[in-house]
Coordinates of C-alpha atoms and ligand atoms in Angstrom, one line a residue:
M93 CA -74.9 89.6 -43.8
P94 CA -73.0 86.4 -43.1
L95 CA -72.6 85.6 -39.5
L96 CA -69.1 86.0 -38.2
E97 CA -67.7 82.7 -36.8
P98 CA -67.2 83.3 -33.1
T99 CA -63.7 83.0 -31.8
P100 CA -63.4 80.4 -29.1
R101 CA -62.8 81.9 -25.6
D102 CA -59.6 79.9 -25.3
Y103 CA -58.2 80.9 -28.7
R104 CA -54.5 81.7 -28.7
S105 CA -52.5 84.0 -30.9
G106 CA -48.9 85.3 -30.8
F107 CA -45.5 85.6 -32.4
V108 CA -42.9 83.0 -33.0
A109 CA -39.3 83.9 -34.1
L110 CA -37.2 81.5 -36.1
I111 CA -33.5 81.9 -35.2
G112 CA -30.5 80.1 -36.4
R113 CA -27.3 80.2 -38.5
P114 CA -27.7 81.0 -42.2
N115 CA -28.8 78.0 -44.2
V116 CA -30.2 75.8 -41.4
G117 CA -33.6 75.9 -43.1
K118 CA -35.6 78.7 -41.4
S119 CA -37.3 79.8 -44.6
T120 CA -38.0 76.2 -45.6
L121 CA -39.6 75.5 -42.3
I122 CA -41.8 78.6 -42.5
N123 CA -43.1 77.5 -45.9
Q124 CA -43.7 74.0 -44.6
L125 CA -45.6 75.2 -41.5
V126 CA -47.7 77.7 -43.5
G127 CA -48.2 75.2 -46.4
E128 CA -47.4 77.9 -49.0
K129 CA -44.3 79.4 -50.4
V130 CA -44.0 82.8 -48.7
A131 CA -40.2 82.8 -47.9
I132 CA -37.5 82.4 -50.4
T133 CA -35.0 79.6 -49.8
S134 CA -31.7 78.8 -51.6
P135 CA -28.6 76.6 -51.2
V136 CA -26.7 79.9 -50.9
A137 CA -26.4 81.2 -47.4
Q138 CA -27.8 84.6 -46.3
T139 CA -30.8 84.5 -48.6
T140 CA -33.3 86.2 -46.3
R141 CA -33.0 89.9 -46.1
N142 CA -36.3 91.3 -45.1
R143 CA -38.1 90.2 -41.9
L144 CA -41.0 88.3 -43.2
R145 CA -44.1 87.5 -41.1
A146 CA -45.9 84.3 -42.2
I147 CA -49.2 83.5 -40.7
L148 CA -50.6 80.1 -39.8
T149 CA -54.2 80.0 -38.7
T150 CA -55.7 76.8 -37.1
P151 CA -59.1 76.3 -35.5
S152 CA -57.5 76.8 -32.1
A153 CA -54.7 79.3 -32.7
Q154 CA -53.0 81.8 -34.9
L155 CA -49.2 81.7 -35.1
V156 CA -47.4 84.6 -36.6
M157 CA -43.9 83.4 -37.6
V158 CA -41.1 85.9 -38.0
D159 CA -38.3 84.7 -40.4
T160 CA -35.1 86.4 -39.5
P161 CA -31.9 86.7 -41.4
G162 CA -29.3 84.2 -40.1
I163 CA -27.1 85.3 -37.3
H164 CA -23.5 85.5 -38.3
K165 CA -20.4 87.7 -38.0
P166 CA -21.1 90.9 -40.0
K167 CA -18.6 91.7 -42.7
H168 CA -20.1 94.8 -44.2
L169 CA -22.9 97.2 -43.5
L170 CA -25.7 95.0 -44.9
G171 CA -24.5 92.1 -42.8
K172 CA -24.5 94.3 -39.7
R173 CA -28.1 95.4 -40.3
L174 CA -29.2 91.8 -40.8
V175 CA -27.8 90.8 -37.4
Q176 CA -29.4 93.8 -35.6
S177 CA -32.7 92.9 -37.2
A178 CA -32.4 89.3 -35.9
K179 CA -31.5 90.4 -32.4
S180 CA -34.3 92.9 -32.1
T181 CA -36.8 90.3 -33.3
I182 CA -36.0 88.1 -30.2
G183 CA -37.2 90.8 -27.9
E184 CA -40.6 91.1 -29.6
V185 CA -42.0 87.5 -29.7
D186 CA -43.7 85.0 -27.4
V187 CA -41.5 82.1 -28.2
V188 CA -38.3 81.3 -30.1
L189 CA -37.7 78.4 -32.4
L190 CA -33.9 77.8 -32.4
L191 CA -33.0 75.9 -35.6
L192 CA -30.0 73.6 -35.6
E193 CA -28.8 71.1 -38.2
A194 CA -29.1 67.5 -37.3
C195 CA -26.6 66.5 -39.9
Y196 CA -23.7 68.5 -38.3
L197 CA -22.2 68.6 -34.8
P198 CA -22.6 71.9 -32.9
G199 CA -20.2 74.6 -34.1
R200 CA -18.9 78.0 -32.8
G201 CA -21.8 79.8 -34.5
D202 CA -24.3 77.6 -32.5
S203 CA -22.8 78.5 -29.1
F204 CA -22.9 82.1 -30.1
I205 CA -26.6 82.0 -30.7
V206 CA -27.3 79.9 -27.6
K207 CA -25.5 82.5 -25.4
L208 CA -27.5 85.2 -27.1
L209 CA -30.8 83.5 -26.4
R210 CA -29.9 82.7 -22.8
Q211 CA -29.6 86.4 -22.1
Q212 CA -33.2 86.9 -23.1
K213 CA -35.8 85.5 -20.7
I214 CA -37.9 83.9 -23.4
P215 CA -39.1 80.3 -24.0
V216 CA -37.0 78.4 -26.6
L217 CA -37.9 75.3 -28.5
V218 CA -35.1 73.6 -30.3
V219 CA -35.6 72.2 -33.8
L220 CA -33.0 69.7 -35.0
N221 CA -33.7 70.2 -38.7
K222 CA -32.8 68.2 -41.8
S223 CA -33.4 64.9 -40.0
D224 CA -34.0 63.4 -43.4
L225 CA -30.3 63.7 -44.1
V226 CA -29.1 61.6 -41.2
R227 CA -29.2 57.9 -40.3
E228 CA -30.9 56.9 -37.0
E229 CA -27.7 56.2 -35.1
D230 CA -26.0 59.4 -36.3
Y231 CA -29.1 61.4 -35.3
L232 CA -28.9 60.2 -31.7
Q233 CA -25.2 61.1 -31.5
K234 CA -25.9 64.6 -32.9
E235 CA -28.9 65.1 -30.5
S236 CA -26.8 64.3 -27.4
A237 CA -24.1 66.7 -28.6
Y238 CA -26.8 69.5 -28.9
R239 CA -28.3 68.5 -25.6
E240 CA -24.9 69.2 -24.1
L241 CA -24.6 72.5 -25.8
I242 CA -27.9 73.7 -24.2
S243 CA -27.3 71.8 -21.0
D244 CA -28.4 74.5 -18.5
D245 CA -31.5 75.3 -20.4
K246 CA -34.8 73.4 -20.2
W247 CA -35.4 73.7 -23.9
P248 CA -37.2 70.8 -25.5
I249 CA -35.7 69.3 -28.7
Y250 CA -37.8 68.4 -31.8
R251 CA -36.6 66.2 -34.5
C252 CA -37.8 67.8 -37.8
S253 CA -37.4 67.9 -41.5
A254 CA -38.6 71.2 -43.0
A255 CA -38.2 69.5 -46.4
N256 CA -40.6 66.6 -45.9
G257 CA -42.6 67.8 -42.9
E258 CA -41.5 65.2 -40.3
G259 CA -42.1 66.4 -36.8
C260 CA -43.9 69.6 -37.9
S261 CA -47.4 68.9 -36.6
V262 CA -46.2 68.0 -33.1
L263 CA -44.1 71.2 -33.2
I264 CA -47.1 73.3 -34.1
E265 CA -49.2 71.8 -31.3
D266 CA -46.6 72.4 -28.7
L267 CA -45.9 76.0 -30.0
V268 CA -49.5 76.9 -29.4
D269 CA -49.1 76.3 -25.6
Y270 CA -46.6 79.2 -25.4
L271 CA -48.9 81.7 -27.0
P272 CA -51.2 84.0 -24.9
V273 CA -54.9 83.7 -25.1
G274 CA -56.2 86.2 -27.6
P275 CA -58.1 86.8 -30.8
K276 CA -56.7 86.5 -34.4
L277 CA -54.3 89.2 -35.3
F278 CA -54.7 88.8 -39.0
P279 CA -57.5 87.6 -41.3
A280 CA -57.7 83.8 -41.4
D281 CA -56.8 83.6 -45.1
M282 CA -53.8 85.8 -44.9
V283 CA -50.5 83.9 -45.1
S284 CA -47.9 86.7 -45.2
D285 CA -47.7 90.3 -44.2
Q286 CA -45.3 91.3 -46.9
P287 CA -46.8 93.3 -49.8
E288 CA -47.1 91.3 -53.1
R289 CA -44.3 93.5 -54.6
V290 CA -41.8 92.4 -52.0
I291 CA -42.6 88.7 -52.5
L292 CA -42.4 89.1 -56.3
A293 CA -39.0 90.8 -56.0
E294 CA -37.8 88.1 -53.7
L295 CA -38.8 85.4 -56.1
I296 CA -36.7 87.0 -58.8
R297 CA -33.7 87.3 -56.4
E298 CA -34.1 83.7 -55.5
Q299 CA -33.8 82.7 -59.2
V300 CA -30.7 84.9 -59.5
L301 CA -29.1 83.1 -56.5
I302 CA -30.1 79.6 -57.8
Q303 CA -29.1 80.1 -61.4
T304 CA -25.9 82.0 -60.9
R305 CA -24.7 80.1 -57.8
E306 CA -21.5 81.5 -56.4
E307 CA -20.9 83.9 -59.2
I308 CA -23.3 86.6 -58.1
P309 CA -23.3 86.1 -54.3
H310 CA -25.1 88.7 -52.3
S311 CA -24.5 91.9 -54.2
V312 CA -27.8 91.7 -55.9
A313 CA -31.1 93.5 -55.1
V314 CA -34.4 93.6 -57.1
T315 CA -36.9 96.4 -57.4
I316 CA -40.3 96.0 -59.0
D317 CA -40.8 99.0 -61.2
R318 CA -44.2 98.3 -62.6
L319 CA -46.9 95.8 -61.6
E320 CA -50.0 96.2 -63.7
E321 CA -53.0 94.0 -64.5
I322 CA -53.8 94.3 -68.2
T323 CA -57.3 93.4 -69.2
S324 CA -58.2 92.1 -72.7
D325 CA -58.6 95.0 -75.0
S326 CA -58.9 94.7 -78.8
S327 CA -57.6 98.2 -79.5
R328 CA -54.3 97.3 -77.7
K329 CA -54.2 93.8 -79.3
V330 CA -54.1 92.2 -75.9
K331 CA -56.0 89.0 -76.2
K332 CA -56.0 87.7 -72.7
N333 CA -55.9 89.2 -69.2
C334 CA -52.4 89.1 -67.8
T335 CA -50.2 90.7 -65.2
A336 CA -47.3 92.7 -66.4
I337 CA -44.3 92.9 -64.2
L338 CA -41.3 95.1 -65.0
A339 CA -38.4 94.6 -62.6
T340 CA -34.7 95.7 -62.3
V341 CA -31.9 93.6 -60.9
L342 CA -29.2 95.8 -59.3
V343 CA -25.7 94.6 -59.2
E344 CA -22.5 96.2 -57.9
R345 CA -20.1 95.6 -60.8
K346 CA -20.2 95.6 -64.6
S347 CA -18.8 92.1 -64.8
Q348 CA -21.7 90.8 -62.7
K349 CA -24.1 92.5 -65.2
G350 CA -22.4 90.4 -67.9
I351 CA -22.9 87.2 -66.0
L352 CA -26.5 87.9 -65.2
I353 CA -27.4 88.7 -68.8
G354 CA -25.4 85.7 -70.2
K355 CA -24.6 84.8 -73.8
G356 CA -27.2 86.4 -76.0
G357 CA -29.4 87.1 -72.9
S358 CA -29.7 83.3 -72.1
M359 CA -29.0 83.6 -68.4
L360 CA -31.5 86.5 -67.9
R361 CA -34.1 84.4 -69.8
T362 CA -33.6 81.4 -67.6
I363 CA -33.9 83.6 -64.5
G364 CA -37.1 85.2 -65.9
Q365 CA -38.6 81.8 -66.7
G366 CA -37.9 80.4 -63.3
A367 CA -39.3 83.5 -61.6
R368 CA -42.4 83.4 -63.7
L369 CA -43.1 79.8 -62.8
Q370 CA -42.9 80.7 -59.1
M371 CA -45.0 83.8 -59.6
Q372 CA -47.8 81.8 -61.1
N373 CA -48.4 80.1 -57.8
L374 CA -49.0 83.5 -56.3
I375 CA -50.9 85.3 -59.1
D376 CA -53.8 83.9 -61.1
G377 CA -53.5 84.0 -64.9
P378 CA -50.6 84.5 -67.3
I379 CA -47.7 86.7 -66.3
Y380 CA -45.6 88.9 -68.6
L381 CA -42.3 89.5 -67.0
E382 CA -39.5 91.8 -68.2
L383 CA -36.2 92.1 -66.4
F384 CA -33.6 94.8 -66.6
V385 CA -30.1 94.8 -65.1
K386 CA -28.5 97.9 -63.7
V387 CA -25.0 98.5 -62.1
V388 CA -25.0 100.5 -58.9
P389 CA -21.5 100.5 -57.5
D390 CA -21.2 99.5 -53.8
W391 CA -24.9 99.7 -53.1
R392 CA -24.4 97.5 -50.0
C393 CA -22.2 100.1 -48.3
K394 CA -24.4 103.1 -48.9
P395 CA -27.0 103.6 -46.1
A396 CA -29.3 105.8 -48.2
R397 CA -29.4 103.3 -51.0
L398 CA -30.1 100.5 -48.6
S399 CA -33.1 102.3 -47.1
E400 CA -34.4 103.1 -50.5
L401 CA -34.3 99.4 -51.2
G402 CA -36.2 98.7 -48.1
Y403 CA -33.5 97.3 -45.8
E404 CA -34.4 99.2 -42.7
V405 CA -33.2 98.8 -39.1
Y406 CA -36.2 97.9 -36.9
Ligands
LIG42 P1 -32.3 79.7 -44.1 O1 -31.0 80.4 -44.5 O2 -32.1 79.2 -42.6 O3 -33.5 80.4 -44.3 O4 -32.3 78.3 -44.9 P2 -33.2 77.9 -46.2 O5 -34.6 77.7 -45.7 O6 -33.0 78.9 -47.3 O7 -32.5 76.5 -46.5 C1 -31.2 76.4 -46.9 C2 -31.0 75.1 -47.8 O8 -31.3 73.9 -47.0 C3 -32.0 75.0 -49.0 O9 -31.3 74.5 -50.0 C4 -33.1 74.1 -48.5 O10 -33.7 73.4 -49.5 C5 -32.3 73.1 -47.6 N1 -33.2 72.6 -46.5 C6 -33.9 73.2 -45.6 N2 -34.5 72.4 -44.7 C7 -34.2 71.1 -45.1 C8 -34.5 69.8 -44.6 O11 -35.2 69.6 -43.6 N3 -34.0 68.7 -45.3 C9 -33.2 68.9 -46.4 N4 -32.7 67.8 -47.0 N5 -32.8 70.1 -46.9 C10 -33.3 71.2 -46.2
LIG43 MG1 -33.9 82.3 -45.0

């Protein structure tokens, strides 16, 4: 039996929540810190629906990062659930990373979040993200504006780029100081606590958002109906091992179904190809992906339907 590597006595482990307005780069930062794509990102706001835990294991610590949906003013039932989920996350972690955008001056949404965090007695580190998009002199101006916003709080500010990794290693080192001493909470090689099915569905949803842009905004959900490893079998004429994935994309209106399928099925093919490329980073070997589109009117406003799709209130 192999000897288990002993955990150092001063090993640290704990939870880090990423909080911020939609689109500030929370999911991108998680992927950058973990070094693998576990969270979906997109130029369209409000991409993240499920609370995802991504795990970063180093020789001295294990950080479990919780990606939260962006905090914003809820417009419909789904929006309300997303905000509740973000708020309850703050109460369950050791330290919060507050993400702000270095390329903009603070806005009303930012002060809403700062006030919300102030009410909780929890350490906060501020990440001024997207530093790659600003010039040096502009950065200093933006930083002092954000310093003013968080004036009463002793929150340190980090200049970061989730896209190119600038500032990320210092950030990880400093985060570790806020975690309690304790053993690993997850196996060292685990990078996400989401089941494979959820990540696969998210990769499809990401492609829908990227390929259709504003046309199919947030009224889409994806379910994985079948996930099967097919082994080579001469009787079934399958030559190679592959993973077969059958998935359904749910939309609210018939017109959206039309856009998703596209002329002669061209849009759905593009979405499928994009998703398959991303899936290949996750699953070894070839992937057979088949997508269906189904109209379920107003699924976002029906609590039972939301729960069925896995959007639970925690
Ligand atoms: P979230 O809603 O906070 O999770 O934001 P995402 O991680 O989905 O990012 C929103 C958009 O900003 C995506 O298009 C990202 O590629 C982009 N983005 C995130 N971080 C950076 C960064 O540091 N630099 C640049 N240039 N773009 C970024
Ligand atoms: Mg996100």
